mmCIF file of C-alpha atoms in Angstrom:
data_model
loop_
_atom_site.group_PDB
_atom_site.id
_atom_site.type_symbol
_atom_site.label_atom_id
_atom_site.label_comp_id
_atom_site.label_asym_id
_atom_site.label_seq_id
_atom_site.Cartn_x
_atom_site.Cartn_y
_atom_site.Cartn_z
ATOM 1 C CA MET A 1 -26.126 -40.900 46.351
ATOM 2 C CA ARG A 2 -23.575 -41.923 43.607
ATOM 3 C CA SER A 3 -20.456 -43.467 45.037
ATOM 4 C CA GLN A 4 -17.453 -42.385 43.064
ATOM 5 C CA ASN A 5 -15.041 -45.004 44.901
ATOM 6 C CA ASN A 6 -16.180 -48.192 43.359
ATOM 7 C CA VAL A 7 -16.782 -49.227 39.736
ATOM 8 C CA SER A 8 -18.098 -52.154 37.847
ATOM 9 C CA VAL A 9 -16.085 -53.387 34.553
ATOM 10 C CA ILE A 10 -18.239 -55.417 32.190
ATOM 11 C CA ILE A 11 -16.853 -57.780 29.490
ATOM 12 C CA PRO A 12 -18.511 -59.959 26.976
ATOM 13 C CA ILE A 13 -16.410 -62.709 25.829
ATOM 14 C CA TYR A 14 -16.465 -65.899 23.601
ATOM 15 C CA ASN A 15 -13.082 -67.853 22.833
ATOM 16 C CA GLU A 16 -10.687 -65.362 24.258
ATOM 17 C CA GLU A 17 -7.729 -67.508 25.687
ATOM 18 C CA LYS A 18 -5.323 -65.748 23.916
ATOM 19 C CA TYR A 19 -5.844 -62.067 25.437
ATOM 20 C CA ILE A 20 -8.072 -62.749 28.609
ATOM 21 C CA TYR A 21 -5.330 -63.257 30.955
ATOM 22 C CA ASN A 22 -3.693 -60.024 29.884
ATOM 23 C CA THR A 23 -7.118 -58.332 29.639
ATOM 24 C CA LEU A 24 -7.924 -59.072 33.386
ATOM 25 C CA ASN A 25 -4.599 -58.329 34.694
ATOM 26 C CA ARG A 26 -4.687 -54.761 33.020
ATOM 27 C CA ILE A 27 -7.965 -54.220 34.782
ATOM 28 C CA ILE A 28 -6.959 -55.768 38.177
ATOM 29 C CA ASN A 29 -3.663 -53.577 38.284
ATOM 30 C CA GLN A 30 -5.289 -50.357 37.571
ATOM 31 C CA THR A 31 -4.033 -47.383 39.374
ATOM 32 C CA TRP A 32 -7.590 -46.714 40.693
ATOM 33 C CA GLN A 33 -7.539 -47.227 44.206
ATOM 34 C CA GLY A 34 -11.167 -47.836 44.848
ATOM 35 C CA ASP A 35 -12.875 -51.273 44.360
ATOM 36 C CA ILE A 36 -13.420 -52.976 41.207
ATOM 37 C CA GLU A 37 -16.126 -55.473 40.150
ATOM 38 C CA ILE A 38 -15.545 -57.261 36.935
ATOM 39 C CA VAL A 39 -18.539 -58.783 35.545
ATOM 40 C CA ILE A 40 -17.881 -61.324 32.929
ATOM 41 C CA VAL A 41 -20.450 -62.663 30.605
ATOM 42 C CA ASP A 42 -19.146 -65.503 28.558
ATOM 43 C CA GLY A 43 -20.878 -66.905 25.572
ATOM 44 C CA ASN A 44 -20.249 -70.853 26.046
ATOM 45 C CA SER A 45 -16.573 -70.345 25.303
ATOM 46 C CA SER A 46 -15.115 -73.694 24.008
ATOM 47 C CA ASP A 47 -11.421 -72.994 24.702
ATOM 48 C CA MET A 48 -9.499 -72.475 27.862
ATOM 49 C CA THR A 49 -10.838 -69.062 28.683
ATOM 50 C CA LEU A 50 -13.024 -70.034 31.627
ATOM 51 C CA GLN A 51 -10.258 -72.029 33.152
ATOM 52 C CA ILE A 52 -8.002 -68.906 32.821
ATOM 53 C CA ILE A 53 -10.360 -66.790 34.259
ATOM 54 C CA HIS A 54 -10.810 -69.088 37.226
ATOM 55 C CA LYS A 55 -7.030 -69.242 37.858
ATOM 56 C CA VAL A 56 -6.914 -65.593 37.994
ATOM 57 C CA SER A 57 -9.868 -65.289 40.170
ATOM 58 C CA THR A 58 -7.937 -67.214 42.920
ATOM 59 C CA ASN A 59 -5.689 -64.561 43.507
ATOM 60 C CA LEU A 60 -7.016 -61.165 43.654
ATOM 61 C CA PRO A 61 -6.448 -58.218 45.956
ATOM 62 C CA GLU A 62 -9.136 -57.493 48.335
ATOM 63 C CA ASN A 63 -10.676 -54.726 46.454
ATOM 64 C CA ARG A 64 -11.082 -56.355 43.385
ATOM 65 C CA LYS A 65 -13.622 -59.297 42.442
ATOM 66 C CA ILE A 66 -14.557 -61.169 39.282
ATOM 67 C CA ILE A 67 -18.171 -62.418 38.567
ATOM 68 C CA VAL A 68 -18.702 -64.789 35.749
ATOM 69 C CA LEU A 69 -22.106 -65.225 34.100
ATOM 70 C CA ASN A 70 -23.392 -67.181 31.118
ATOM 71 C CA ASN A 71 -25.107 -66.265 27.945
ATOM 72 C CA PRO A 72 -25.720 -69.374 25.772
ATOM 73 C CA LYS A 73 -27.267 -67.141 23.062
ATOM 74 C CA ARG A 74 -23.717 -65.690 22.409
ATOM 75 C CA CYS A 75 -25.133 -62.386 21.639
ATOM 76 C CA ILE A 76 -23.103 -59.262 22.452
ATOM 77 C CA PRO A 77 -25.816 -56.871 23.390
ATOM 78 C CA THR A 78 -27.721 -59.367 25.485
ATOM 79 C CA SER A 79 -24.398 -60.241 27.285
ATOM 80 C CA LEU A 80 -24.039 -56.340 27.923
ATOM 81 C CA ASN A 81 -27.518 -55.943 29.146
ATOM 82 C CA MET A 82 -26.999 -59.109 31.502
ATOM 83 C CA ALA A 83 -23.712 -57.602 32.853
ATOM 84 C CA CYS A 84 -25.375 -54.162 33.409
ATOM 85 C CA GLU A 85 -28.416 -55.686 35.230
ATOM 86 C CA ASN A 86 -26.099 -57.505 37.466
ATOM 87 C CA VAL A 87 -23.375 -54.933 38.426
ATOM 88 C CA SER A 88 -23.237 -53.749 42.229
ATOM 89 C CA ASN A 89 -22.198 -50.257 41.298
ATOM 90 C CA ASP A 90 -23.456 -47.322 39.792
ATOM 91 C CA ILE A 91 -20.417 -46.743 37.434
ATOM 92 C CA ILE A 92 -20.099 -48.982 34.482
ATOM 93 C CA ILE A 93 -17.079 -49.344 32.310
ATOM 94 C CA ARG A 94 -17.092 -51.654 29.259
ATOM 95 C CA VAL A 95 -13.980 -53.524 28.158
ATOM 96 C CA ASP A 96 -13.719 -55.897 25.429
ATOM 97 C CA GLY A 97 -11.965 -59.501 25.722
ATOM 98 C CA HIS A 98 -8.978 -58.867 23.243
ATOM 99 C CA THR A 99 -8.299 -55.203 24.357
ATOM 100 C CA PHE A 100 -5.693 -54.117 26.672
ATOM 101 C CA ILE A 101 -6.557 -51.021 28.618
ATOM 102 C CA PRO A 102 -4.104 -48.688 29.809
ATOM 103 C CA LEU A 103 -3.357 -48.717 33.723
ATOM 104 C CA ASN A 104 -4.770 -45.376 34.137
ATOM 105 C CA TYR A 105 -7.866 -46.174 32.223
ATOM 106 C CA ILE A 106 -10.455 -46.010 35.059
ATOM 107 C CA ASP A 107 -8.793 -42.856 36.513
ATOM 108 C CA GLU A 108 -9.130 -41.286 33.213
ATOM 109 C CA CYS A 109 -12.740 -42.447 32.782
ATOM 110 C CA MET A 110 -13.868 -41.258 36.093
ATOM 111 C CA SER A 111 -11.934 -37.975 35.425
ATOM 112 C CA ALA A 112 -14.008 -37.458 32.297
ATOM 113 C CA LEU A 113 -17.228 -38.612 33.725
ATOM 114 C CA THR A 114 -16.540 -35.987 36.543
ATOM 115 C CA LYS A 115 -16.089 -33.128 33.874
ATOM 116 C CA ILE A 116 -19.201 -33.641 32.314
ATOM 117 C CA LYS A 117 -21.084 -34.437 35.614
ATOM 118 C CA PHE A 118 -21.840 -37.921 34.809
ATOM 119 C CA ASN A 119 -24.283 -36.868 32.277
ATOM 120 C CA GLY A 120 -23.052 -38.813 29.342
ATOM 121 C CA ILE A 121 -20.682 -41.521 28.093
ATOM 122 C CA VAL A 122 -16.960 -41.316 27.735
ATOM 123 C CA GLY A 123 -14.368 -43.358 25.934
ATOM 124 C CA GLY A 124 -10.896 -43.079 24.498
ATOM 125 C CA ARG A 125 -9.217 -43.964 21.245
ATOM 126 C CA CYS A 126 -7.716 -47.228 19.929
ATOM 127 C CA ILE A 127 -4.177 -48.058 18.853
ATOM 128 C CA ILE A 128 -4.675 -50.692 16.556
ATOM 129 C CA ASN A 129 -2.333 -53.842 17.194
ATOM 130 C CA GLN A 130 -1.469 -56.766 14.667
ATOM 131 C CA GLY A 131 -3.500 -59.706 15.396
ATOM 132 C CA ASP A 132 -0.659 -62.188 14.537
ATOM 133 C CA ASP A 133 3.094 -62.245 13.908
ATOM 134 C CA THR A 134 2.909 -62.107 10.032
ATOM 135 C CA LYS A 135 3.070 -59.443 7.426
ATOM 136 C CA ILE A 136 -0.839 -59.879 6.328
ATOM 137 C CA ALA A 137 -1.815 -59.456 9.929
ATOM 138 C CA LYS A 138 0.599 -56.411 10.202
ATOM 139 C CA GLY A 139 -0.809 -54.901 6.961
ATOM 140 C CA ILE A 140 -4.478 -55.390 8.201
ATOM 141 C CA SER A 141 -3.724 -53.511 11.470
ATOM 142 C CA ILE A 142 -2.616 -50.687 9.530
ATOM 143 C CA ALA A 143 -5.437 -50.608 7.011
ATOM 144 C CA VAL A 144 -8.122 -50.657 9.940
ATOM 145 C CA GLY A 145 -6.338 -47.588 11.479
ATOM 146 C CA ASN A 146 -6.121 -45.602 8.315
ATOM 147 C CA PRO A 147 -8.510 -43.124 7.019
ATOM 148 C CA ILE A 148 -8.551 -44.508 3.460
ATOM 149 C CA GLY A 149 -9.676 -47.969 5.388
ATOM 150 C CA VAL A 150 -12.366 -46.839 7.918
ATOM 151 C CA GLY A 151 -12.944 -43.105 7.026
ATOM 152 C CA ASN A 152 -12.997 -40.480 9.677
ATOM 153 C CA ALA A 153 -13.649 -42.642 12.773
ATOM 154 C CA LEU A 154 -11.992 -40.336 15.034
ATOM 155 C CA TYR A 155 -11.460 -42.890 17.899
ATOM 156 C CA ARG A 156 -9.080 -44.874 15.363
ATOM 157 C CA THR A 157 -7.456 -41.869 13.355
ATOM 158 C CA PHE A 158 -7.088 -39.265 16.108
ATOM 159 C CA LYS A 159 -3.142 -38.235 16.282
ATOM 160 C CA GLY A 160 -3.472 -34.915 18.045
ATOM 161 C CA GLU A 161 -2.425 -34.055 21.651
ATOM 162 C CA LEU A 162 -5.345 -32.439 22.626
ATOM 163 C CA GLU A 163 -5.930 -32.166 26.503
ATOM 164 C CA GLU A 164 -9.795 -31.047 26.226
ATOM 165 C CA LEU A 165 -12.679 -33.709 25.875
ATOM 166 C CA LEU A 166 -14.135 -33.967 22.269
ATOM 167 C CA ASP A 167 -17.706 -34.509 21.514
ATOM 168 C CA VAL A 168 -18.000 -37.391 19.243
ATOM 169 C CA ASP A 169 -20.762 -39.527 17.774
ATOM 170 C CA THR A 170 -19.460 -42.650 19.217
ATOM 171 C CA VAL A 171 -16.655 -44.132 21.363
ATOM 172 C CA PRO A 172 -15.277 -47.649 21.631
ATOM 173 C CA PHE A 173 -16.722 -49.507 24.589
ATOM 174 C CA GLY A 174 -17.602 -46.548 26.921
ATOM 175 C CA ALA A 175 -17.930 -45.639 30.585
ATOM 176 C CA PHE A 176 -21.316 -44.556 31.910
ATOM 177 C CA THR A 177 -23.838 -44.813 34.853
ATOM 178 C CA LYS A 178 -26.242 -47.618 35.535
ATOM 179 C CA GLU A 179 -28.907 -44.934 35.478
ATOM 180 C CA LEU A 180 -27.882 -43.712 31.800
ATOM 181 C CA TRP A 181 -28.338 -47.345 30.835
ATOM 182 C CA GLU A 182 -31.690 -47.719 32.197
ATOM 183 C CA LYS A 183 -32.848 -44.367 30.623
ATOM 184 C CA VAL A 184 -31.501 -45.288 27.406
ATOM 185 C CA GLY A 185 -33.288 -48.573 27.471
ATOM 186 C CA GLY A 186 -30.231 -50.831 27.861
ATOM 187 C CA TYR A 187 -28.637 -52.193 24.397
ATOM 188 C CA ASP A 188 -30.921 -53.202 21.584
ATOM 189 C CA GLU A 189 -30.681 -57.138 21.529
ATOM 190 C CA GLU A 190 -32.010 -57.180 18.027
ATOM 191 C CA LEU A 191 -28.888 -55.524 16.685
ATOM 192 C CA LEU A 192 -26.383 -58.218 16.801
ATOM 193 C CA TYR A 193 -23.713 -55.739 15.927
ATOM 194 C CA ASP A 194 -23.390 -52.036 15.892
ATOM 195 C CA GLU A 195 -25.093 -52.104 19.432
ATOM 196 C CA ASP A 196 -22.578 -49.598 20.969
ATOM 197 C CA TYR A 197 -23.116 -47.081 18.084
ATOM 198 C CA ASP A 198 -26.943 -47.350 18.633
ATOM 199 C CA PHE A 199 -26.620 -47.067 22.315
ATOM 200 C CA ASN A 200 -24.490 -43.962 21.951
ATOM 201 C CA TYR A 201 -26.932 -42.545 19.440
ATOM 202 C CA ARG A 202 -29.998 -43.140 21.682
ATOM 203 C CA ALA A 203 -28.163 -41.511 24.513
ATOM 204 C CA ARG A 204 -27.341 -38.376 22.301
ATOM 205 C CA ARG A 205 -31.064 -37.937 21.523
ATOM 206 C CA LEU A 206 -32.001 -38.083 25.214
ATOM 207 C CA GLY A 207 -29.615 -35.065 25.689
ATOM 208 C CA TYR A 208 -26.599 -36.991 27.156
ATOM 209 C CA ARG A 209 -22.950 -36.222 25.781
ATOM 210 C CA VAL A 210 -20.771 -38.519 24.055
ATOM 211 C CA VAL A 211 -17.102 -37.704 24.519
ATOM 212 C CA MET A 212 -13.768 -38.849 23.742
ATOM 213 C CA ASN A 213 -10.735 -38.239 26.237
ATOM 214 C CA PRO A 214 -7.737 -38.322 24.000
ATOM 215 C CA LYS A 215 -5.714 -39.357 27.155
ATOM 216 C CA ILE A 216 -7.352 -42.631 27.083
ATOM 217 C CA VAL A 217 -5.303 -45.137 24.656
ATOM 218 C CA LEU A 218 -6.586 -48.425 24.099
ATOM 219 C CA ASN A 219 -4.815 -51.423 22.568
ATOM 220 C CA TYR A 220 -6.876 -53.300 20.306
ATOM 221 C CA PHE A 221 -5.833 -56.306 18.358
ATOM 222 C CA SER A 222 -7.061 -56.397 14.605
ATOM 223 C CA ARG A 223 -8.120 -59.735 12.701
ATOM 224 C CA LYS A 224 -5.200 -61.725 11.821
ATOM 225 C CA ASP A 225 -6.061 -62.740 8.102
ATOM 226 C CA PHE A 226 -8.214 -61.502 5.235
ATOM 227 C CA LYS A 227 -11.208 -64.150 5.769
ATOM 228 C CA THR A 228 -11.834 -63.041 9.116
ATOM 229 C CA LEU A 229 -11.700 -59.348 8.240
ATOM 230 C CA TRP A 230 -14.145 -59.984 5.502
ATOM 231 C CA LEU A 231 -16.351 -61.481 7.890
ATOM 232 C CA GLN A 232 -15.848 -58.876 10.598
ATOM 233 C CA TYR A 233 -16.547 -55.745 8.206
ATOM 234 C CA TYR A 234 -19.418 -57.733 6.478
ATOM 235 C CA ARG A 235 -21.134 -57.905 9.861
ATOM 236 C CA TYR A 236 -20.318 -54.296 10.494
ATOM 237 C CA GLY A 237 -21.884 -53.152 7.068
ATOM 238 C CA TYR A 238 -24.842 -55.483 7.614
ATOM 239 C CA TRP A 239 -25.793 -54.072 11.186
ATOM 240 C CA ALA A 240 -24.687 -50.540 10.610
ATOM 241 C CA ASN A 241 -27.209 -50.180 7.750
ATOM 242 C CA ARG A 242 -29.865 -52.040 10.213
ATOM 243 C CA PHE A 243 -29.311 -49.452 12.454
ATOM 244 C CA CYS A 244 -29.930 -46.688 10.074
ATOM 245 C CA LEU A 245 -33.090 -48.300 8.984
ATOM 246 C CA LYS A 246 -34.186 -48.970 12.672
ATOM 247 C CA HIS A 247 -33.694 -45.104 13.266
ATOM 248 C CA LYS A 248 -35.005 -44.155 9.566
ATOM 249 C CA ILE A 249 -31.597 -41.965 9.244
ATOM 250 C CA VAL A 250 -29.346 -41.739 6.327
ATOM 251 C CA PRO A 251 -25.851 -43.135 7.084
ATOM 252 C CA SER A 252 -22.954 -40.891 7.576
ATOM 253 C CA PHE A 253 -20.627 -40.161 4.736
ATOM 254 C CA ARG A 254 -18.013 -42.506 5.609
ATOM 255 C CA ARG A 255 -20.695 -45.267 5.979
ATOM 256 C CA LEU A 256 -22.156 -44.491 2.426
ATOM 257 C CA VAL A 257 -18.831 -44.537 0.490
ATOM 258 C CA PRO A 258 -18.262 -48.338 0.764
ATOM 259 C CA THR A 259 -22.084 -49.059 -0.346
ATOM 260 C CA PHE A 260 -21.860 -46.823 -3.267
ATOM 261 C CA PHE A 261 -18.614 -48.333 -4.354
ATOM 262 C CA VAL A 262 -19.915 -51.713 -4.436
ATOM 263 C CA LEU A 263 -22.982 -50.588 -6.260
ATOM 264 C CA ALA A 264 -20.846 -48.781 -8.699
ATOM 265 C CA LEU A 265 -19.146 -51.942 -9.314
ATOM 266 C CA LEU A 266 -22.173 -53.802 -9.943
ATOM 267 C CA THR A 267 -24.191 -51.205 -12.127
ATOM 268 C CA LEU A 268 -21.428 -49.145 -13.920
ATOM 269 C CA PRO A 269 -20.522 -52.150 -16.590
ATOM 270 C CA PHE A 270 -24.135 -51.799 -17.723
ATOM 271 C CA ILE A 271 -24.011 -48.093 -18.200
ATOM 272 C CA SER A 272 -20.536 -47.356 -19.282
ATOM 273 C CA ASN A 273 -17.115 -49.207 -19.551
ATOM 274 C CA LEU A 274 -15.339 -46.088 -19.631
ATOM 275 C CA LEU A 275 -16.631 -44.903 -16.447
ATOM 276 C CA PHE A 276 -16.111 -48.355 -14.725
ATOM 277 C CA TYR A 277 -12.353 -48.686 -15.921
ATOM 278 C CA LEU A 278 -11.877 -45.239 -15.083
ATOM 279 C CA MET A 279 -13.369 -45.675 -11.629
ATOM 280 C CA ILE A 280 -11.377 -49.159 -10.911
ATOM 281 C CA SER A 281 -8.205 -47.243 -11.963
ATOM 282 C CA MET A 282 -8.651 -44.530 -9.769
ATOM 283 C CA TYR A 283 -9.465 -46.686 -6.835
ATOM 284 C CA LEU A 284 -6.429 -48.948 -7.363
ATOM 285 C CA VAL A 285 -3.748 -45.898 -7.615
ATOM 286 C CA MET A 286 -5.325 -44.585 -4.643
ATOM 287 C CA ILE A 287 -4.763 -48.026 -2.872
ATOM 288 C CA PHE A 288 -1.394 -48.383 -4.247
ATOM 289 C CA ILE A 289 -0.208 -44.813 -3.177
ATOM 290 C CA THR A 290 -1.547 -45.569 0.480
ATOM 291 C CA ALA A 291 0.023 -49.050 0.879
ATOM 292 C CA PHE A 292 3.234 -47.710 -0.691
ATOM 293 C CA ARG A 293 3.444 -44.760 1.585
ATOM 294 C CA GLU A 294 2.587 -46.818 4.558
ATOM 295 C CA GLY A 295 4.605 -49.884 3.832
ATOM 296 C CA VAL A 296 7.723 -48.739 1.941
ATOM 297 C CA ILE A 297 8.262 -44.951 2.622
ATOM 298 C CA LYS A 298 7.157 -45.150 6.396
ATOM 299 C CA ARG A 299 8.299 -48.594 7.382
ATOM 300 C CA LYS A 300 10.970 -49.546 4.596
ATOM 301 C CA ASP A 301 9.200 -52.888 4.039
ATOM 302 C CA PHE A 302 8.318 -53.833 0.335
ATOM 303 C CA ILE A 303 6.795 -57.405 1.554
ATOM 304 C CA LEU A 304 4.421 -55.259 3.965
ATOM 305 C CA PHE A 305 3.495 -52.985 0.984
ATOM 306 C CA VAL A 306 2.469 -56.014 -0.937
ATOM 307 C CA ALA A 307 0.647 -57.482 1.892
ATOM 308 C CA MET A 308 -1.369 -54.431 2.607
ATOM 309 C CA ILE A 309 -2.841 -53.796 -0.906
ATOM 310 C CA PRO A 310 -5.587 -56.827 -0.484
ATOM 311 C CA ALA A 311 -6.594 -55.243 3.004
ATOM 312 C CA PHE A 312 -8.110 -52.145 1.797
ATOM 313 C CA PRO A 313 -10.501 -54.001 -0.808
ATOM 314 C CA THR A 314 -11.462 -56.403 1.556
ATOM 315 C CA LEU A 315 -12.619 -53.699 4.085
ATOM 316 C CA HIS A 316 -14.508 -51.737 1.471
ATOM 317 C CA LEU A 317 -16.006 -54.599 -0.400
ATOM 318 C CA SER A 318 -17.168 -56.656 2.646
ATOM 319 C CA TYR A 319 -18.688 -53.572 4.338
ATOM 320 C CA GLY A 320 -20.503 -52.475 1.082
ATOM 321 C CA PHE A 321 -21.889 -55.771 0.354
ATOM 322 C CA GLY A 322 -23.045 -56.249 4.094
ATOM 323 C CA SER A 323 -25.029 -52.937 3.791
ATOM 324 C CA ILE A 324 -26.610 -53.785 0.617
ATOM 325 C CA LEU A 325 -27.453 -57.151 1.698
ATOM 326 C CA SER A 326 -29.064 -55.752 4.937
ATOM 327 C CA ILE A 327 -31.353 -53.767 2.827
ATOM 328 C CA ILE A 328 -32.420 -56.572 0.610
ATOM 329 C CA ALA A 329 -32.970 -58.742 3.705
ATOM 330 C CA LYS A 330 -35.220 -55.856 5.288
ATOM 331 C CA LEU A 331 -37.321 -55.298 2.153
ATOM 332 C CA LEU A 332 -37.590 -59.276 2.063
ATOM 333 C CA LYS A 333 -38.548 -59.193 5.835
ATOM 334 C CA PHE A 334 -35.750 -61.607 6.534
#
């Protein structure tokens, strides 16, 4: 019989010394009155992450426990499967190493799971926080939470006050039963990124629900500069396309747009200079209007407006190039 008093929180990590203390404290201090087992899988961190975890572990309440496992492969889906395999409880709640969960997170996850009779995956929505105290970092945090930057990803763009659960295609992180994890077949360890979307997709195909509880609000920290943002969204584009190739499905509209944009940039100059310059002009106008509205009109900050302008092309171009190169790599059997 399923116990609804005890839960296991799983966290894959690598070099999270900046965030792990607050991440763990948020879990330890949950309003949830039952037992919480925290299973951390570390990818051979080279900073002070493990020392911080050890320090936190020495002063835990009676109904809180931390277990640390090691994954030298430093592969997120492998870490997630290791964690799920080693949990002691039937209820599994995934948390990211640099995400601060609300203190009622487990209560709200359990409430949502109960409403859907534990027949699915539940999650919340993200508030994007800046990864550093600079204008560039703030501009990036705004761009990755804006529909112009990331499309209609509801967990990032939802602004309503709805009370009911919303059926969605994916949620960040997620809470589910170990039985569901087993029936889905675990996380695909060949998908180095986009593993959560793939996991949710396969769950939906088996008849499970994937629902967002708008009451759950997660604090996520975006990348701090354009280089790390480019690398992040290049990986997203590359592995999102690998997911689509794996399942032989057409990517969603929001995933196709950056790919077609980059393809147009590469091909239109050979077809029509007029169309090429028209597209670039329309794109730049859209970016400038969005950045001006977010920076100057909403926040009265001209420097932020300037800093934000490169963030949108970084998101679109990196994701688009990643998608295209994943197709080429697949064709070349790379």
